[in-house]
PDB file of C-alpha atoms in Angstrom:
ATOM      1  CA  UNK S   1      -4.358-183.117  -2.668  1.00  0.00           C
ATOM      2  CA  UNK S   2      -6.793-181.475  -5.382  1.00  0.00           C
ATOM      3  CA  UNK S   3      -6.021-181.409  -8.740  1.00  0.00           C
ATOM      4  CA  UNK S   4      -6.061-177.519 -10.381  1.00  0.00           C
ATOM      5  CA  UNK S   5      -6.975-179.218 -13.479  1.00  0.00           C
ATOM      6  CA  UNK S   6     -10.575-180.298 -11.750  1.00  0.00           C
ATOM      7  CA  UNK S   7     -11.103-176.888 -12.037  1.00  0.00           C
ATOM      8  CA  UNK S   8      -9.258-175.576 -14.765  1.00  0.00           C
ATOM      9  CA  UNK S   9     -10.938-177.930 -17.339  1.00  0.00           C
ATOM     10  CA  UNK S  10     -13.656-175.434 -17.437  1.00  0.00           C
ATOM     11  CA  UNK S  11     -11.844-172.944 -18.162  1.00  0.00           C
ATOM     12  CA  UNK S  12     -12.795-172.971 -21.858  1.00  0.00           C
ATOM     13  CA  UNK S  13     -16.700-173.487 -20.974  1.00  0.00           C
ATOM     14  CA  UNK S  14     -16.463-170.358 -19.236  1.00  0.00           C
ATOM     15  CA  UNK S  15     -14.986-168.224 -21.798  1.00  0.00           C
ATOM     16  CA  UNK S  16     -17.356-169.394 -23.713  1.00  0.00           C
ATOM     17  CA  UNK S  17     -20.575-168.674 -21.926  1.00  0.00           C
ATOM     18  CA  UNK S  18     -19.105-165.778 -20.034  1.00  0.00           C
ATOM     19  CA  UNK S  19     -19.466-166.720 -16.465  1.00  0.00           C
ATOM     20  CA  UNK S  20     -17.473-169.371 -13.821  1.00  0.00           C
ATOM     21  CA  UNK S  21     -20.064-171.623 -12.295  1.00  0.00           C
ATOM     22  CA  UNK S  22     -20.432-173.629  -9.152  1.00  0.00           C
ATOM     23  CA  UNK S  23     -21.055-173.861  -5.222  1.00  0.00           C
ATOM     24  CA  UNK S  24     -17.662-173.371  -3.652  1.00  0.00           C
ATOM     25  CA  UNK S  25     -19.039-170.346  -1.652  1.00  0.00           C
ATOM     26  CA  UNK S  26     -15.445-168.393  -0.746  1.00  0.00           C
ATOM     27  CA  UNK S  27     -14.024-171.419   0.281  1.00  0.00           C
ATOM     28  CA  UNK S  28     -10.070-171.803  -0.416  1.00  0.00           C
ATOM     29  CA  UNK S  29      -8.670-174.291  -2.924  1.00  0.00           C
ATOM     30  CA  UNK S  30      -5.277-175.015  -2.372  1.00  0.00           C
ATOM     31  CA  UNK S  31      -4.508-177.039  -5.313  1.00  0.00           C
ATOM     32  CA  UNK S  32      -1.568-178.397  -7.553  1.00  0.00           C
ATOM     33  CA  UNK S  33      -1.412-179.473 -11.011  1.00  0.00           C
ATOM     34  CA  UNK S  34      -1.128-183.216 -11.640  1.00  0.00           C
ATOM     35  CA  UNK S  35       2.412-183.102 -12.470  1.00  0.00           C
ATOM     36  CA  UNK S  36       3.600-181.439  -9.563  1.00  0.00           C
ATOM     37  CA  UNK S  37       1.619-184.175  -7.687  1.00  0.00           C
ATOM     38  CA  UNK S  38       3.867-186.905 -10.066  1.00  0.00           C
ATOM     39  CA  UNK S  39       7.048-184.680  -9.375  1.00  0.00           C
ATOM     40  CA  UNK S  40       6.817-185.293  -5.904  1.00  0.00           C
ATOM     41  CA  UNK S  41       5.591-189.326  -5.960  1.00  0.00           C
ATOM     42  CA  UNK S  42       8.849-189.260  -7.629  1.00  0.00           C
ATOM     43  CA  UNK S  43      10.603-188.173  -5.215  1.00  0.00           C
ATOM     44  CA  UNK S  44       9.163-190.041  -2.876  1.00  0.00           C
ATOM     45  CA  UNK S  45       9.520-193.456  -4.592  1.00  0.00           C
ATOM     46  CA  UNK S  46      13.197-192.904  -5.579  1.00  0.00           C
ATOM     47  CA  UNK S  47      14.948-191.447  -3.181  1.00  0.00           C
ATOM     48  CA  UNK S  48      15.440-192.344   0.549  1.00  0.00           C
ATOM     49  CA  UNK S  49      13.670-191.472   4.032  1.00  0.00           C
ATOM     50  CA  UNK S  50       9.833-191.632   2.903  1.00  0.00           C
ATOM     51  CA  UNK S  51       9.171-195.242   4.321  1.00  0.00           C
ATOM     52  CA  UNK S  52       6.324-194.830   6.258  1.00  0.00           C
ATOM     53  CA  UNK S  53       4.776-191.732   6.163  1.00  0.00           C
ATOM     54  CA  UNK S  54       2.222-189.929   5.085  1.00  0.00           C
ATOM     55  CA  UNK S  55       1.953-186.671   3.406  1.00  0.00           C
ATOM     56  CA  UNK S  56      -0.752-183.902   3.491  1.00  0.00           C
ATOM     57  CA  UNK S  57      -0.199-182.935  -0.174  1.00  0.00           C
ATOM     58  CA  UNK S  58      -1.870-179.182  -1.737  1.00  0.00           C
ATOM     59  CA  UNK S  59      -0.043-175.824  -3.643  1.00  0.00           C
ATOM     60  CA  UNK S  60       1.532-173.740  -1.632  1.00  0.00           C
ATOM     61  CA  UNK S  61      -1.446-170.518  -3.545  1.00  0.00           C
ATOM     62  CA  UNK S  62      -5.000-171.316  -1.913  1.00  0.00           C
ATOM     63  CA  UNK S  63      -7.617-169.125  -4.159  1.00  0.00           C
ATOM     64  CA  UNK S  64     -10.679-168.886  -4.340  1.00  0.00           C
ATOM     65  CA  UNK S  65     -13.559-169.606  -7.551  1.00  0.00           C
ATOM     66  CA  UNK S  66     -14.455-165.979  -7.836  1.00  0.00           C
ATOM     67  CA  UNK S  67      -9.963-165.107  -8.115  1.00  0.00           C
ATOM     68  CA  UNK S  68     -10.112-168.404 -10.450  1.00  0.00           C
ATOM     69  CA  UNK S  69     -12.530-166.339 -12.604  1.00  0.00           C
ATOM     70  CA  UNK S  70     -11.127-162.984 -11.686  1.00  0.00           C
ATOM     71  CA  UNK S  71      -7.154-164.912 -13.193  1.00  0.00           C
ATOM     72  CA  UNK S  72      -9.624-166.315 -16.539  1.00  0.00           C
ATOM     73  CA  UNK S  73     -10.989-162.445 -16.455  1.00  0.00           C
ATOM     74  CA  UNK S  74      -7.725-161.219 -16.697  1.00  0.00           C
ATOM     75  CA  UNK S  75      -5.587-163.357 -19.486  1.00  0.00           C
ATOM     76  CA  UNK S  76      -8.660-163.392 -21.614  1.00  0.00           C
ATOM     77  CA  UNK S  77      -9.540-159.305 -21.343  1.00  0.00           C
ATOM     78  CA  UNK S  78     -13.387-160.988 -20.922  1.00  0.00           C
ATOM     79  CA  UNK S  79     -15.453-160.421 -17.931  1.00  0.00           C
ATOM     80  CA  UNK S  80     -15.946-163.738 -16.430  1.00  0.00           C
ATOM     81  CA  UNK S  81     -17.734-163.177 -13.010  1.00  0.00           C
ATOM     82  CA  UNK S  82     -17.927-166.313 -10.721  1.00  0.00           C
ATOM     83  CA  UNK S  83     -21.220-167.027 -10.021  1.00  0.00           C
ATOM     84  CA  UNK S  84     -22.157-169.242  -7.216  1.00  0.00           C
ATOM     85  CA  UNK S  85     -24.953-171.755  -7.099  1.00  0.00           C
ATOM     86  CA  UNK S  86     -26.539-173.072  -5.100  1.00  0.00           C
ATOM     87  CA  UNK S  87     -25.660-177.157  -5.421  1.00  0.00           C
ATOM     88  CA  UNK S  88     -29.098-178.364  -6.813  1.00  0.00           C
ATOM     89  CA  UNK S  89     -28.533-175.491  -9.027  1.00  0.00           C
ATOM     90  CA  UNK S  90     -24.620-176.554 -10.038  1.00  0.00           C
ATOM     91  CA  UNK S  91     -25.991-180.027  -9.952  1.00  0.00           C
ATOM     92  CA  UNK S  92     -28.725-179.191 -13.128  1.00  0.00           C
ATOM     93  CA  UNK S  93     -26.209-176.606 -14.941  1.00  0.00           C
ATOM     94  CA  UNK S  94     -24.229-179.757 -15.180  1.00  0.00           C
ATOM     95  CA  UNK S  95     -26.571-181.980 -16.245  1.00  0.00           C
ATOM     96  CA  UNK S  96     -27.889-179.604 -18.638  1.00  0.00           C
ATOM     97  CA  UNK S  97     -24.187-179.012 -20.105  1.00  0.00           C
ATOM     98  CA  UNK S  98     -24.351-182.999 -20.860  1.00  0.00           C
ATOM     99  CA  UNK S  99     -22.264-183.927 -17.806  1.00  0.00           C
ATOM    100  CA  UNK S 100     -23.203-187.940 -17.057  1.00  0.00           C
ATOM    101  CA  UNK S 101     -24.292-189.047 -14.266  1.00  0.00           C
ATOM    102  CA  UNK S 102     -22.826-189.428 -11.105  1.00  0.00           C
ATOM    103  CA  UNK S 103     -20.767-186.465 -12.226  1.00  0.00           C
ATOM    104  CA  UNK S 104     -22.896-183.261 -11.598  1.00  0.00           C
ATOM    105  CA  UNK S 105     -24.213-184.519  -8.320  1.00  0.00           C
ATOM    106  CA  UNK S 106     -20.228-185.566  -7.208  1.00  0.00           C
ATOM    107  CA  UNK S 107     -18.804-182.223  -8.599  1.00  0.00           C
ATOM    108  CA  UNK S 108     -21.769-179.846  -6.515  1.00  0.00           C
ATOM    109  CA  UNK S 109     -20.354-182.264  -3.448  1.00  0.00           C
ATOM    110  CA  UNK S 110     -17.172-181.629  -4.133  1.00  0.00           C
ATOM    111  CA  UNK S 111     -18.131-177.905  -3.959  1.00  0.00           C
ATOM    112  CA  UNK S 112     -19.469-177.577  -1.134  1.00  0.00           C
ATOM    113  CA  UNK S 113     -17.047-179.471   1.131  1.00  0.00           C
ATOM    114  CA  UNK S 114     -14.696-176.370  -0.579  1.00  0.00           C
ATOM    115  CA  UNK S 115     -16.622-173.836   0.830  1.00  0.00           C
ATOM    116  CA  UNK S 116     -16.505-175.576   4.272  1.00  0.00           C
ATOM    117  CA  UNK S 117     -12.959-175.158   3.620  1.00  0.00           C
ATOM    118  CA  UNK S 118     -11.672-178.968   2.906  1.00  0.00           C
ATOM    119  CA  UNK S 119     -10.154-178.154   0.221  1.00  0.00           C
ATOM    120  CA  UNK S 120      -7.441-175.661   1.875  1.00  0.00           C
ATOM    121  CA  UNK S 121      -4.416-176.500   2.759  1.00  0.00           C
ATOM    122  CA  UNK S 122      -1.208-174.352   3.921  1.00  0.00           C
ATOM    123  CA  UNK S 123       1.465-176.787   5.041  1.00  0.00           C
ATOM    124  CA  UNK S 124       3.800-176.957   1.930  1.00  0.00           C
ATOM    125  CA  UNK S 125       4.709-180.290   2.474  1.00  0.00           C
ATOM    126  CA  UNK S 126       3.924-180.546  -1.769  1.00  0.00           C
ATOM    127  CA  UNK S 127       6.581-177.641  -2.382  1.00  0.00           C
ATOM    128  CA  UNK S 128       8.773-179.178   0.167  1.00  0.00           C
ATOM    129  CA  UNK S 129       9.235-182.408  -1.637  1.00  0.00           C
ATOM    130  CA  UNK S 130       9.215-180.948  -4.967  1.00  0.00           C
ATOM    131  CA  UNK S 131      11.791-178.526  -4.479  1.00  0.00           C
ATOM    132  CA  UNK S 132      10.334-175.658  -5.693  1.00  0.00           C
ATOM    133  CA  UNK S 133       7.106-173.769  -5.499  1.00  0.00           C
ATOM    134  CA  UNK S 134       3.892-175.565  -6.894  1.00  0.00           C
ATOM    135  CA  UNK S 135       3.023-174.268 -10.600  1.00  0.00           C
ATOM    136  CA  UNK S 136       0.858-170.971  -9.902  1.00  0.00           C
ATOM    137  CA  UNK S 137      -2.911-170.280 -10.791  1.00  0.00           C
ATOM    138  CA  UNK S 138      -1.980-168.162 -13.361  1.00  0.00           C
ATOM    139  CA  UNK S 139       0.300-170.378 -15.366  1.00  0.00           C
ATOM    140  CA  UNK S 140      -2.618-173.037 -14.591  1.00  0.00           C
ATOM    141  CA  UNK S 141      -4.990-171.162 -16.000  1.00  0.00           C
ATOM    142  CA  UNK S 142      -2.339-170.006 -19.078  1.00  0.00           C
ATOM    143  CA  UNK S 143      -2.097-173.408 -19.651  1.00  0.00           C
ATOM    144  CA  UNK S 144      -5.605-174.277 -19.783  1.00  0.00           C
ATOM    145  CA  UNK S 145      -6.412-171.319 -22.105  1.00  0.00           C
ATOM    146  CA  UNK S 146      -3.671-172.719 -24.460  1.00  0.00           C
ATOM    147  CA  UNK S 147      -5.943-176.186 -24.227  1.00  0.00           C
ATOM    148  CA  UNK S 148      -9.174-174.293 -24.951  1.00  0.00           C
TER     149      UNK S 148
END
């Protein structure tokens, strides 16, 4: 599982400078915020007929960066366009920004294994333990604005 927060803690940065950075390409993030991710170890860990397995865990709403930007775009009435990088390029934006090392360099990775699509995920098996559907993009990003 990916965490929405990986990429909704630059939410703020955005609105700020206008513009979404980084190198996922159109690759699909299907991710889930942390405590969805705790709702279900919960589950798992208290109640019976888990021993043993393993689960393939992502939100049920795979999006893209540029629909990330385009959900920012519309709660904030801003324009904030995605723009992708390429990763040497995310990799010095980050530095730049003050991001320590190995951080900029791990976060361009992390990009670009997105846009090869390892970040996507449709099997529900997060939802499915949960007992509900994972929290949205758009209360994600609600949330984070709230943070900003």
């Amino acid at each position: 599982g990916w965490y929405t927060e990986n990429y909704t803690a630059s939410v703020g940065p955005a609105v700020a400078n206008g513009a979404f950075i980084g190198s996922a390409g159109q690759g699909k993030i299907a991710s889930a915020p942390r405590a969805d991710y705790a709702d279900a170890a919960v589950v798992v860990l208290t109640t019976a007929g888990h021993e043993g397995k393993t689960y393939e865990l992502a939100g049920d709403s795979a999006y893209t960066l540029a629909e990330l930007a385009a959900e920012i775009s519309r709660q904030t009435g801003k324009d904030i366009p995605y723009k992708d990088l390429p990763p040497a390029d995310y990799t010095a934006a980050l530095t730049a920004a003050g991001l320590p090392a190995p951080w900029p360099e791990a976060l361009a990775s992390f990009d670009v294994e997105a846009a090869k699509g390892a970040l996507f995920d449709e099997g529900r098996a997060l939802s499915t333990l949960i007992g509900r559907p994972t929290t949205s993009l758009k209360d994600s990003v609600a949330a984070a604005l709230k943070q900003a």
